[in-house]
Structures are given as structure tokens and as C-alpha cells.
Amino acid sequence: MLALLAVPFAMQAQKYHDVEFNEAKGPVKSIKSSVMGQMQVTNFTPDGKMTREGMTDVVYDANGYVQSAKMEMQGQQMAISYKWQDGHVVSQKMNMMGNDVEIKRTYNAQGAPAADSFDMGGQTMEMPYTDYKYDDHGNWISRKTSMMGQDIEQTRTIEYFE
């Protein structure tokens, strides 16, 4: 037991993959992000499990990967299911206001999202991510995207356990 306590945090195995779920890596303690003026805070336990306001009923597989969750958005609650490949979420499916929506994600060479492709009942909308800025842990802290002709900058602050 005492030997286990001497193992540095970075060497401990993560039970949950919620840090990767949030497009990050390493001993992340919290992520504070701002999207279109909305602040979102996600906190992590040392074993990698997240808590986020508005996210409930999270279901994990045996390896600690999120399979589904309920999210509250604009006063509506929706169930979202996730598909993983090579340690990244590659798609999410949900029903928004009676419409089935699938979001497919591709990644760049640094492992950050390159684009999200929204399929809303046969209509597809592409949302590319560009102009990434990274912190000294290799996690993105700023990026730009464009949605429906409007340029949006997404920023986040990451706090680490170390």
C-alpha cells in the first residue's frame, strides 16, 4: 500500500477516459471553457472521472469510456450516445427537438478535432476547427471555428493536478 502512494500521479492508471472525452490529455484537474459567451466548468477526480453541470446519467463501458449521457441544453434534456475509436470520440448521436442528429468528428495530427460534421436528417453541415493554440501540456486552449457563416473563438483554461 505504501509503495502505491509513492507512484507519481502521471504514472497512475486512469480508470476513466473523461479527460480524452474532453479533448485533453494528462493530469487534468479542471477545464473552464467559453463558447459564445457561455462558461462551462468540467472537474476531474484523480482517477479521471468528470463532473459537469447539466450532464447526468453517464454510462461507462468496462474500460472507463463514456457510452452515453443525458445533457441539458437550453432547458431541454437529451440523451446522447458516443462511439469511440483509437481513444477519441468519433461520433455522437442524439435527438434534438424531435430530429435525430449525428455528429461525426475527425482529428488533426496533434490529436485535436479537425472538424465536426453534423447530419440532421439528411442535411449536412461542416464545422472546421482552425488556428489552435496549445498550453505547455500539449492541450488546446484556443481555437476558431465557423458556424452558419459566423466566426467563433473557443477558449479554455486548464488546471492540472501537478
PDB file of C-alpha atoms in Angstrom:
ATOM      1  CA  MET A   1       0.000   0.000   0.000  1.00  0.00           C
ATOM      2  CA  LEU A   2       2.786   2.419   0.903  1.00  0.00           C
ATOM      3  CA  ALA A   3       4.579   1.741  -2.405  1.00  0.00           C
ATOM      4  CA  LEU A   4       1.418   2.676  -4.287  1.00  0.00           C
ATOM      5  CA  LEU A   5       1.383   6.086  -2.600  1.00  0.00           C
ATOM      6  CA  ALA A   6       4.893   6.792  -3.860  1.00  0.00           C
ATOM      7  CA  VAL A   7       3.883   6.388  -7.518  1.00  0.00           C
ATOM      8  CA  PRO A   8       3.716   9.834  -9.166  1.00  0.00           C
ATOM      9  CA  PHE A   9       0.288  10.957 -10.390  1.00  0.00           C
ATOM     10  CA  ALA A  10       1.254  10.707 -14.066  1.00  0.00           C
ATOM     11  CA  MET A  11       2.214   7.064 -13.570  1.00  0.00           C
ATOM     12  CA  GLN A  12      -1.121   6.027 -12.059  1.00  0.00           C
ATOM     13  CA  ALA A  13      -3.536   4.340 -14.433  1.00  0.00           C
ATOM     14  CA  GLN A  14      -6.623   6.352 -15.240  1.00  0.00           C
ATOM     15  CA  LYS A  15      -9.783   4.416 -14.544  1.00  0.00           C
ATOM     16  CA  TYR A  16     -11.907   6.787 -16.651  1.00  0.00           C
ATOM     17  CA  HIS A  17     -11.196   8.363 -20.048  1.00  0.00           C
ATOM     18  CA  ASP A  18     -13.168  11.549 -19.407  1.00  0.00           C
ATOM     19  CA  VAL A  19     -10.097  13.755 -19.961  1.00  0.00           C
ATOM     20  CA  GLU A  20      -9.816  12.364 -23.512  1.00  0.00           C
ATOM     21  CA  PHE A  21     -13.597  12.749 -23.859  1.00  0.00           C
ATOM     22  CA  ASN A  22     -12.956  16.477 -23.274  1.00  0.00           C
ATOM     23  CA  GLU A  23     -10.211  16.659 -25.951  1.00  0.00           C
ATOM     24  CA  ALA A  24      -7.328  16.774 -23.473  1.00  0.00           C
ATOM     25  CA  LYS A  25      -4.586  14.586 -22.021  1.00  0.00           C
ATOM     26  CA  GLY A  26      -2.531  14.368 -18.848  1.00  0.00           C
ATOM     27  CA  PRO A  27      -3.346  15.001 -15.164  1.00  0.00           C
ATOM     28  CA  VAL A  28      -6.193  17.463 -15.811  1.00  0.00           C
ATOM     29  CA  LYS A  29      -7.958  18.789 -12.694  1.00  0.00           C
ATOM     30  CA  SER A  30     -10.434  21.114 -14.424  1.00  0.00           C
ATOM     31  CA  ILE A  31     -11.329  22.664 -17.768  1.00  0.00           C
ATOM     32  CA  LYS A  32     -13.079  26.025 -17.889  1.00  0.00           C
ATOM     33  CA  SER A  33     -14.283  26.757 -21.389  1.00  0.00           C
ATOM     34  CA  SER A  34     -16.076  29.648 -23.010  1.00  0.00           C
ATOM     35  CA  VAL A  35     -18.173  29.176 -26.121  1.00  0.00           C
ATOM     36  CA  MET A  36     -20.234  32.088 -27.429  1.00  0.00           C
ATOM     37  CA  GLY A  37     -20.150  33.743 -24.013  1.00  0.00           C
ATOM     38  CA  GLN A  38     -21.290  30.634 -22.117  1.00  0.00           C
ATOM     39  CA  MET A  39     -18.908  29.400 -19.395  1.00  0.00           C
ATOM     40  CA  GLN A  40     -18.709  25.669 -18.762  1.00  0.00           C
ATOM     41  CA  VAL A  41     -16.656  24.070 -15.978  1.00  0.00           C
ATOM     42  CA  THR A  42     -15.695  20.399 -16.017  1.00  0.00           C
ATOM     43  CA  ASN A  43     -13.904  19.000 -12.947  1.00  0.00           C
ATOM     44  CA  PHE A  44     -11.962  15.724 -12.787  1.00  0.00           C
ATOM     45  CA  THR A  45     -11.088  13.366  -9.949  1.00  0.00           C
ATOM     46  CA  PRO A  46      -7.528  11.957  -9.773  1.00  0.00           C
ATOM     47  CA  ASP A  47      -8.787   8.730 -11.419  1.00  0.00           C
ATOM     48  CA  GLY A  48     -10.108  10.750 -14.381  1.00  0.00           C
ATOM     49  CA  LYS A  49     -13.864  10.877 -13.734  1.00  0.00           C
ATOM     50  CA  MET A  50     -15.577  14.143 -14.695  1.00  0.00           C
ATOM     51  CA  THR A  51     -18.418  16.148 -13.230  1.00  0.00           C
ATOM     52  CA  ARG A  52     -20.126  18.838 -15.298  1.00  0.00           C
ATOM     53  CA  GLU A  53     -23.241  20.858 -14.611  1.00  0.00           C
ATOM     54  CA  GLY A  54     -26.097  19.743 -16.856  1.00  0.00           C
ATOM     55  CA  MET A  55     -24.594  16.291 -17.563  1.00  0.00           C
ATOM     56  CA  THR A  56     -26.239  13.339 -15.786  1.00  0.00           C
ATOM     57  CA  ASP A  57     -26.786   9.578 -16.032  1.00  0.00           C
ATOM     58  CA  VAL A  58     -23.329   8.939 -17.516  1.00  0.00           C
ATOM     59  CA  VAL A  59     -22.873   5.289 -18.573  1.00  0.00           C
ATOM     60  CA  TYR A  60     -19.361   3.830 -18.957  1.00  0.00           C
ATOM     61  CA  ASP A  61     -18.117   0.648 -20.591  1.00  0.00           C
ATOM     62  CA  ALA A  62     -15.863  -1.783 -18.675  1.00  0.00           C
ATOM     63  CA  ASN A  63     -12.775   0.196 -19.768  1.00  0.00           C
ATOM     64  CA  GLY A  64     -13.986   3.575 -18.462  1.00  0.00           C
ATOM     65  CA  TYR A  65     -15.129   5.119 -21.760  1.00  0.00           C
ATOM     66  CA  VAL A  66     -18.353   7.193 -21.770  1.00  0.00           C
ATOM     67  CA  GLN A  67     -21.014   5.394 -23.805  1.00  0.00           C
ATOM     68  CA  SER A  68     -23.984   7.654 -23.141  1.00  0.00           C
ATOM     69  CA  ALA A  69     -25.161  10.550 -21.010  1.00  0.00           C
ATOM     70  CA  LYS A  70     -28.035  12.948 -20.583  1.00  0.00           C
ATOM     71  CA  MET A  71     -27.325  16.622 -21.250  1.00  0.00           C
ATOM     72  CA  GLU A  72     -29.390  19.678 -20.545  1.00  0.00           C
ATOM     73  CA  MET A  73     -29.293  22.272 -23.316  1.00  0.00           C
ATOM     74  CA  GLN A  74     -31.472  25.368 -23.440  1.00  0.00           C
ATOM     75  CA  GLY A  75     -33.861  23.905 -20.884  1.00  0.00           C
ATOM     76  CA  GLN A  76     -34.267  20.619 -22.787  1.00  0.00           C
ATOM     77  CA  GLN A  77     -32.814  17.281 -21.695  1.00  0.00           C
ATOM     78  CA  MET A  78     -31.490  14.936 -24.361  1.00  0.00           C
ATOM     79  CA  ALA A  79     -29.813  11.545 -24.383  1.00  0.00           C
ATOM     80  CA  ILE A  80     -26.530  11.331 -26.276  1.00  0.00           C
ATOM     81  CA  SER A  81     -24.655   8.157 -27.237  1.00  0.00           C
ATOM     82  CA  TYR A  82     -20.958   8.123 -28.139  1.00  0.00           C
ATOM     83  CA  LYS A  83     -18.774   5.962 -30.383  1.00  0.00           C
ATOM     84  CA  TRP A  84     -15.016   5.737 -29.705  1.00  0.00           C
ATOM     85  CA  GLN A  85     -12.096   4.780 -31.955  1.00  0.00           C
ATOM     86  CA  ASP A  86      -8.387   4.861 -31.046  1.00  0.00           C
ATOM     87  CA  GLY A  87      -9.055   6.792 -27.806  1.00  0.00           C
ATOM     88  CA  HIS A  88     -11.163   9.519 -29.460  1.00  0.00           C
ATOM     89  CA  VAL A  89     -14.897  10.131 -29.720  1.00  0.00           C
ATOM     90  CA  VAL A  90     -15.617   9.739 -33.453  1.00  0.00           C
ATOM     91  CA  SER A  91     -19.381  10.212 -33.361  1.00  0.00           C
ATOM     92  CA  GLN A  92     -22.286  11.205 -31.147  1.00  0.00           C
ATOM     93  CA  LYS A  93     -25.960  10.581 -31.731  1.00  0.00           C
ATOM     94  CA  MET A  94     -28.854  12.455 -30.135  1.00  0.00           C
ATOM     95  CA  ASN A  95     -32.407  13.541 -30.717  1.00  0.00           C
ATOM     96  CA  MET A  96     -32.835  17.320 -30.730  1.00  0.00           C
ATOM     97  CA  MET A  97     -36.397  18.650 -30.750  1.00  0.00           C
ATOM     98  CA  GLY A  98     -37.706  15.509 -32.442  1.00  0.00           C
ATOM     99  CA  ASN A  99     -34.868  15.289 -35.009  1.00  0.00           C
ATOM    100  CA  ASP A 100     -32.170  12.619 -34.993  1.00  0.00           C
ATOM    101  CA  VAL A 101     -28.744  14.252 -35.198  1.00  0.00           C
ATOM    102  CA  GLU A 102     -25.377  12.565 -35.699  1.00  0.00           C
ATOM    103  CA  ILE A 103     -22.105  14.428 -35.275  1.00  0.00           C
ATOM    104  CA  LYS A 104     -19.029  12.817 -36.802  1.00  0.00           C
ATOM    105  CA  ARG A 105     -15.601  14.087 -35.735  1.00  0.00           C
ATOM    106  CA  THR A 106     -12.241  13.920 -37.495  1.00  0.00           C
ATOM    107  CA  TYR A 107      -8.900  14.715 -35.834  1.00  0.00           C
ATOM    108  CA  ASN A 108      -5.712  16.540 -36.850  1.00  0.00           C
ATOM    109  CA  ALA A 109      -2.111  15.281 -36.476  1.00  0.00           C
ATOM    110  CA  GLN A 110      -1.915  16.664 -32.907  1.00  0.00           C
ATOM    111  CA  GLY A 111      -4.976  14.631 -31.890  1.00  0.00           C
ATOM    112  CA  ALA A 112      -7.275  17.675 -31.640  1.00  0.00           C
ATOM    113  CA  PRO A 113     -10.573  17.823 -33.556  1.00  0.00           C
ATOM    114  CA  ALA A 114     -10.135  18.968 -37.171  1.00  0.00           C
ATOM    115  CA  ALA A 115     -13.866  19.166 -37.923  1.00  0.00           C
ATOM    116  CA  ASP A 116     -17.334  18.156 -36.817  1.00  0.00           C
ATOM    117  CA  SER A 117     -19.819  17.095 -39.457  1.00  0.00           C
ATOM    118  CA  PHE A 118     -23.480  17.422 -38.415  1.00  0.00           C
ATOM    119  CA  ASP A 119     -26.028  15.184 -40.139  1.00  0.00           C
ATOM    120  CA  MET A 120     -29.525  16.441 -39.331  1.00  0.00           C
ATOM    121  CA  GLY A 121     -31.964  14.208 -41.140  1.00  0.00           C
ATOM    122  CA  GLY A 122     -30.032  14.213 -44.422  1.00  0.00           C
ATOM    123  CA  GLN A 123     -28.768  17.805 -44.255  1.00  0.00           C
ATOM    124  CA  THR A 124     -25.045  18.021 -43.531  1.00  0.00           C
ATOM    125  CA  MET A 125     -23.225  20.955 -42.004  1.00  0.00           C
ATOM    126  CA  GLU A 126     -19.428  21.023 -41.664  1.00  0.00           C
ATOM    127  CA  MET A 127     -17.790  22.857 -38.757  1.00  0.00           C
ATOM    128  CA  PRO A 128     -13.972  23.012 -39.126  1.00  0.00           C
ATOM    129  CA  TYR A 129     -11.636  23.897 -36.230  1.00  0.00           C
ATOM    130  CA  THR A 130      -8.576  26.048 -37.024  1.00  0.00           C
ATOM    131  CA  ASP A 131      -5.967  28.367 -35.500  1.00  0.00           C
ATOM    132  CA  TYR A 132      -5.244  26.165 -32.492  1.00  0.00           C
ATOM    133  CA  LYS A 133      -3.131  27.453 -29.612  1.00  0.00           C
ATOM    134  CA  TYR A 134      -1.750  24.905 -27.119  1.00  0.00           C
ATOM    135  CA  ASP A 135      -0.574  25.045 -23.488  1.00  0.00           C
ATOM    136  CA  ASP A 136       2.719  23.556 -22.246  1.00  0.00           C
ATOM    137  CA  HIS A 137       0.999  20.156 -21.727  1.00  0.00           C
ATOM    138  CA  GLY A 138       0.017  19.962 -25.411  1.00  0.00           C
ATOM    139  CA  ASN A 139      -3.702  20.617 -24.800  1.00  0.00           C
ATOM    140  CA  TRP A 140      -5.554  23.187 -26.864  1.00  0.00           C
ATOM    141  CA  ILE A 141      -6.534  26.411 -25.094  1.00  0.00           C
ATOM    142  CA  SER A 142      -7.866  28.386 -28.062  1.00  0.00           C
ATOM    143  CA  ARG A 143      -9.319  27.555 -31.462  1.00  0.00           C
ATOM    144  CA  LYS A 144     -11.524  29.108 -34.096  1.00  0.00           C
ATOM    145  CA  THR A 145     -14.492  27.691 -35.914  1.00  0.00           C
ATOM    146  CA  SER A 146     -17.233  28.899 -38.189  1.00  0.00           C
ATOM    147  CA  MET A 147     -20.892  28.084 -37.798  1.00  0.00           C
ATOM    148  CA  MET A 148     -23.600  29.280 -40.175  1.00  0.00           C
ATOM    149  CA  GLY A 149     -21.279  31.973 -41.532  1.00  0.00           C
ATOM    150  CA  GLN A 150     -20.295  33.308 -38.112  1.00  0.00           C
ATOM    151  CA  ASP A 151     -16.687  33.053 -36.891  1.00  0.00           C
ATOM    152  CA  ILE A 152     -16.444  31.835 -33.299  1.00  0.00           C
ATOM    153  CA  GLU A 153     -13.415  31.670 -31.000  1.00  0.00           C
ATOM    154  CA  GLN A 154     -13.492  28.987 -28.338  1.00  0.00           C
ATOM    155  CA  THR A 155     -11.139  29.370 -25.376  1.00  0.00           C
ATOM    156  CA  ARG A 156     -10.462  27.310 -22.300  1.00  0.00           C
ATOM    157  CA  THR A 157      -8.302  27.332 -19.204  1.00  0.00           C
ATOM    158  CA  ILE A 158      -6.929  24.020 -17.978  1.00  0.00           C
ATOM    159  CA  GLU A 159      -5.779  23.373 -14.409  1.00  0.00           C
ATOM    160  CA  TYR A 160      -3.570  20.358 -13.673  1.00  0.00           C
ATOM    161  CA  PHE A 161      -3.061  18.182 -10.587  1.00  0.00           C
ATOM    162  CA  GLU A 162       0.738  18.554 -10.715  1.00  0.00           C
TER     163      GLU A 162
END
